[in-house]
mmCIF file with all atom_site columns, C-alpha atoms in Angstrom:
data_model
loop_
_atom_site.group_PDB
_atom_site.id
_atom_site.type_symbol
_atom_site.label_atom_id
_atom_site.label_alt_id
_atom_site.label_comp_id
_atom_site.label_asym_id
_atom_site.label_entity_id
_atom_site.label_seq_id
_atom_site.pdbx_PDB_ins_code
_atom_site.Cartn_x
_atom_site.Cartn_y
_atom_site.Cartn_z
_atom_site.occupancy
_atom_site.B_iso_or_equiv
_atom_site.pdbx_formal_charge
_atom_site.auth_seq_id
_atom_site.auth_comp_id
_atom_site.auth_asym_id
_atom_site.auth_atom_id
_atom_site.pdbx_PDB_model_num
ATOM 1  C CA . MET E 1 1  ? 79.597  108.961 95.704  1.00 51.00 ? 15  MET E CA 1
ATOM 2  C CA . GLY E 1 2  ? 79.406  105.774 93.714  1.00 59.00 ? 16  GLY E CA 1
ATOM 3  C CA . LYS E 1 3  ? 75.587  105.512 93.675  1.00 68.00 ? 17  LYS E CA 1
ATOM 4  C CA . ARG E 1 4  ? 73.524  104.606 90.630  1.00 75.00 ? 18  ARG E CA 1
ATOM 5  C CA . VAL E 1 5  ? 71.393  107.438 89.220  1.00 76.00 ? 19  VAL E CA 1
ATOM 6  C CA . ASP E 1 6  ? 67.953  106.709 87.714  1.00 81.00 ? 20  ASP E CA 1
ATOM 7  C CA . ASP E 1 7  ? 67.803  109.280 84.898  1.00 80.00 ? 21  ASP E CA 1
ATOM 8  C CA . PRO E 1 8  ? 69.902  108.229 81.837  1.00 80.00 ? 22  PRO E CA 1
ATOM 9  C CA . ARG E 1 9  ? 70.967  111.826 81.130  1.00 82.00 ? 23  ARG E CA 1
ATOM 10 C CA . GLU E 1 10 ? 72.120  112.278 84.722  1.00 81.00 ? 24  GLU E CA 1
ATOM 11 C CA . ARG E 1 11 ? 73.984  108.955 84.531  1.00 78.00 ? 25  ARG E CA 1
ATOM 12 C CA . ALA E 1 12 ? 75.912  110.194 81.504  1.00 81.00 ? 26  ALA E CA 1
ATOM 13 C CA . ALA E 1 13 ? 76.733  113.426 83.334  1.00 83.00 ? 27  ALA E CA 1
ATOM 14 C CA . VAL E 1 14 ? 77.864  111.512 86.439  1.00 79.00 ? 28  VAL E CA 1
ATOM 15 C CA . VAL E 1 15 ? 80.158  109.329 84.327  1.00 79.00 ? 29  VAL E CA 1
ATOM 16 C CA . ASP E 1 16 ? 81.653  112.379 82.576  1.00 80.00 ? 30  ASP E CA 1
ATOM 17 C CA . LEU E 1 17 ? 82.188  114.190 85.875  1.00 79.00 ? 31  LEU E CA 1
ATOM 18 C CA . ALA E 1 18 ? 83.726  111.130 87.544  1.00 79.00 ? 32  ALA E CA 1
ATOM 19 C CA . ARG E 1 19 ? 86.085  110.557 84.614  1.00 77.00 ? 33  ARG E CA 1
ATOM 20 C CA . ALA E 1 20 ? 87.155  114.206 84.724  1.00 80.00 ? 34  ALA E CA 1
ATOM 21 C CA . SER E 1 21 ? 87.949  113.918 88.442  1.00 76.00 ? 35  SER E CA 1
ATOM 22 C CA . LEU E 1 22 ? 90.227  110.884 88.049  1.00 73.00 ? 36  LEU E CA 1
ATOM 23 C CA . PRO E 1 23 ? 93.930  111.686 88.244  1.00 72.00 ? 37  PRO E CA 1
ATOM 24 C CA . ARG E 1 24 ? 96.065  110.950 85.242  1.00 72.00 ? 38  ARG E CA 1
ATOM 25 C CA . PRO E 1 25 ? 98.029  107.762 85.643  1.00 68.00 ? 39  PRO E CA 1
ATOM 26 C CA . PRO E 1 26 ? 101.749 108.278 86.125  1.00 67.00 ? 40  PRO E CA 1
ATOM 27 C CA . SER E 1 27 ? 103.860 107.652 83.080  1.00 73.00 ? 41  SER E CA 1
ATOM 28 C CA . GLY E 1 28 ? 107.533 107.205 82.431  1.00 80.00 ? 42  GLY E CA 1
ATOM 29 C CA . ARG E 1 29 ? 110.284 105.142 83.899  1.00 84.00 ? 43  ARG E CA 1
ATOM 30 C CA . TRP E 1 30 ? 110.450 106.931 87.257  1.00 82.00 ? 44  TRP E CA 1
ATOM 31 C CA . ALA E 1 31 ? 106.720 106.500 87.764  1.00 77.00 ? 45  ALA E CA 1
ATOM 32 C CA . THR E 1 32 ? 107.105 102.770 87.199  1.00 83.00 ? 46  THR E CA 1
ATOM 33 C CA . VAL E 1 33 ? 109.966 102.606 89.679  1.00 86.00 ? 47  VAL E CA 1
ATOM 34 C CA . VAL E 1 34 ? 107.942 104.507 92.280  1.00 80.00 ? 48  VAL E CA 1
ATOM 35 C CA . VAL E 1 35 ? 104.850 102.324 91.830  1.00 78.00 ? 49  VAL E CA 1
ATOM 36 C CA . VAL E 1 36 ? 106.873 99.091  91.987  1.00 85.00 ? 50  VAL E CA 1
ATOM 37 C CA . GLY E 1 37 ? 108.718 100.371 95.074  1.00 84.00 ? 51  GLY E CA 1
ATOM 38 C CA . ALA E 1 38 ? 105.460 101.354 96.787  1.00 81.00 ? 52  ALA E CA 1
ATOM 39 C CA . VAL E 1 39 ? 103.884 97.978  96.052  1.00 82.00 ? 53  VAL E CA 1
ATOM 40 C CA . ALA E 1 40 ? 106.973 96.141  97.304  1.00 86.00 ? 54  ALA E CA 1
ATOM 41 C CA . TYR E 1 41 ? 106.986 98.238  100.489 1.00 84.00 ? 55  TYR E CA 1
ATOM 42 C CA . LEU E 1 42 ? 103.302 97.516  101.052 1.00 81.00 ? 56  LEU E CA 1
ATOM 43 C CA . VAL E 1 43 ? 103.820 93.777  100.551 1.00 85.00 ? 57  VAL E CA 1
ATOM 44 C CA . VAL E 1 44 ? 106.653 93.781  103.087 1.00 83.00 ? 58  VAL E CA 1
ATOM 45 C CA . ALA E 1 45 ? 104.549 95.843  105.533 1.00 83.00 ? 59  ALA E CA 1
ATOM 46 C CA . VAL E 1 46 ? 101.578 93.473  105.269 1.00 83.00 ? 60  VAL E CA 1
ATOM 47 C CA . ALA E 1 47 ? 103.854 90.450  105.642 1.00 85.00 ? 61  ALA E CA 1
ATOM 48 C CA . GLY E 1 48 ? 105.423 92.067  108.710 1.00 82.00 ? 62  GLY E CA 1
ATOM 49 C CA . ALA E 1 49 ? 101.988 92.776  110.162 1.00 83.00 ? 63  ALA E CA 1
ATOM 50 C CA . VAL E 1 50 ? 100.909 89.181  109.641 1.00 86.00 ? 64  VAL E CA 1
ATOM 51 C CA . TRP E 1 51 ? 104.141 87.896  111.187 1.00 83.00 ? 65  TRP E CA 1
ATOM 52 C CA . ALA E 1 52 ? 103.869 90.215  114.189 1.00 83.00 ? 66  ALA E CA 1
ATOM 53 C CA . THR E 1 53 ? 100.231 89.203  114.680 1.00 84.00 ? 67  THR E CA 1
ATOM 54 C CA . VAL E 1 54 ? 101.083 85.497  114.549 1.00 86.00 ? 68  VAL E CA 1
ATOM 55 C CA . GLN E 1 55 ? 103.851 86.069  117.093 1.00 85.00 ? 69  GLN E CA 1
ATOM 56 C CA . GLY E 1 56 ? 101.475 88.067  119.310 1.00 86.00 ? 70  GLY E CA 1
ATOM 57 C CA . ARG E 1 57 ? 103.595 91.239  119.157 1.00 83.00 ? 71  ARG E CA 1
ATOM 58 C CA . TRP E 1 58 ? 100.880 93.831  118.517 1.00 80.00 ? 72  TRP E CA 1
ATOM 59 C CA . ASP E 1 59 ? 103.271 96.727  119.176 1.00 80.00 ? 73  ASP E CA 1
ATOM 60 C CA . ASP E 1 60 ? 105.338 95.775  116.115 1.00 76.00 ? 74  ASP E CA 1
ATOM 61 C CA . VAL E 1 61 ? 102.414 95.971  113.651 1.00 76.00 ? 75  VAL E CA 1
ATOM 62 C CA . PRO E 1 62 ? 102.861 98.949  111.246 1.00 76.00 ? 76  PRO E CA 1
ATOM 63 C CA . TRP E 1 63 ? 99.371  100.359 111.870 1.00 78.00 ? 77  TRP E CA 1
ATOM 64 C CA . THR E 1 64 ? 100.030 103.646 110.067 1.00 77.00 ? 78  THR E CA 1
ATOM 65 C CA . VAL E 1 65 ? 101.110 101.938 106.850 1.00 76.00 ? 79  VAL E CA 1
ATOM 66 C CA . LEU E 1 66 ? 98.108  99.615  106.937 1.00 74.00 ? 80  LEU E CA 1
ATOM 67 C CA . LEU E 1 67 ? 95.736  102.521 107.603 1.00 76.00 ? 81  LEU E CA 1
ATOM 68 C CA . VAL E 1 68 ? 97.107  104.567 104.701 1.00 74.00 ? 82  VAL E CA 1
ATOM 69 C CA . ALA E 1 69 ? 96.917  101.541 102.392 1.00 73.00 ? 83  ALA E CA 1
ATOM 70 C CA . GLY E 1 70 ? 93.305  100.998 103.434 1.00 72.00 ? 84  GLY E CA 1
ATOM 71 C CA . LEU E 1 71 ? 92.403  104.611 102.797 1.00 69.00 ? 85  LEU E CA 1
ATOM 72 C CA . VAL E 1 72 ? 93.983  104.487 99.354  1.00 67.00 ? 86  VAL E CA 1
ATOM 73 C CA . GLY E 1 73 ? 91.981  101.370 98.589  1.00 63.00 ? 87  GLY E CA 1
ATOM 74 C CA . VAL E 1 74 ? 88.745  102.985 99.751  1.00 60.00 ? 88  VAL E CA 1
ATOM 75 C CA . GLY E 1 75 ? 89.309  106.108 97.648  1.00 59.00 ? 89  GLY E CA 1
ATOM 76 C CA . ASN E 1 76 ? 87.732  104.559 94.563  1.00 64.00 ? 90  ASN E CA 1
ATOM 77 C CA . GLY E 1 77 ? 84.490  106.577 94.598  1.00 67.00 ? 91  GLY E CA 1
ATOM 78 C CA . PRO E 1 78 ? 84.817  107.991 91.070  1.00 69.00 ? 92  PRO E CA 1
ATOM 79 C CA . ARG E 1 79 ? 85.666  104.580 89.631  1.00 69.00 ? 93  ARG E CA 1
ATOM 80 C CA . LEU E 1 80 ? 82.678  103.065 91.436  1.00 70.00 ? 94  LEU E CA 1
ATOM 81 C CA . ALA E 1 81 ? 80.410  105.829 90.087  1.00 70.00 ? 95  ALA E CA 1
ATOM 82 C CA . ILE E 1 82 ? 81.646  105.141 86.553  1.00 70.00 ? 96  ILE E CA 1
ATOM 83 C CA . ARG E 1 83 ? 81.112  101.400 86.932  1.00 71.00 ? 97  ARG E CA 1
ATOM 84 C CA . ARG E 1 84 ? 77.579  101.742 88.338  1.00 71.00 ? 98  ARG E CA 1
ATOM 85 C CA . ASN E 1 85 ? 76.376  104.411 85.900  1.00 69.00 ? 99  ASN E CA 1
ATOM 86 C CA . THR E 1 86 ? 77.853  103.233 82.620  1.00 74.00 ? 100 THR E CA 1
ATOM 87 C CA . ASP E 1 87 ? 75.175  101.679 80.430  1.00 66.00 ? 101 ASP E CA 1
#
């Protein structure tokens, strides 16, 4: 996923399909609170990981949180397909 297609008609179809597969963004006040809370938690987790690494305490690094955050960041295949195939 996320590759550029040569045929212009196929590119248009890829863009339409990728846009249809994107989840709707959350809306409303509670969605904002959840997103802000998740971002704040991730910032604290990354700061804690950096601090634990500097101190040499590898057992205190929140590996699970960092792994999940990395997987969420990698899951941008449809957005990459849209970006590469939009003329």
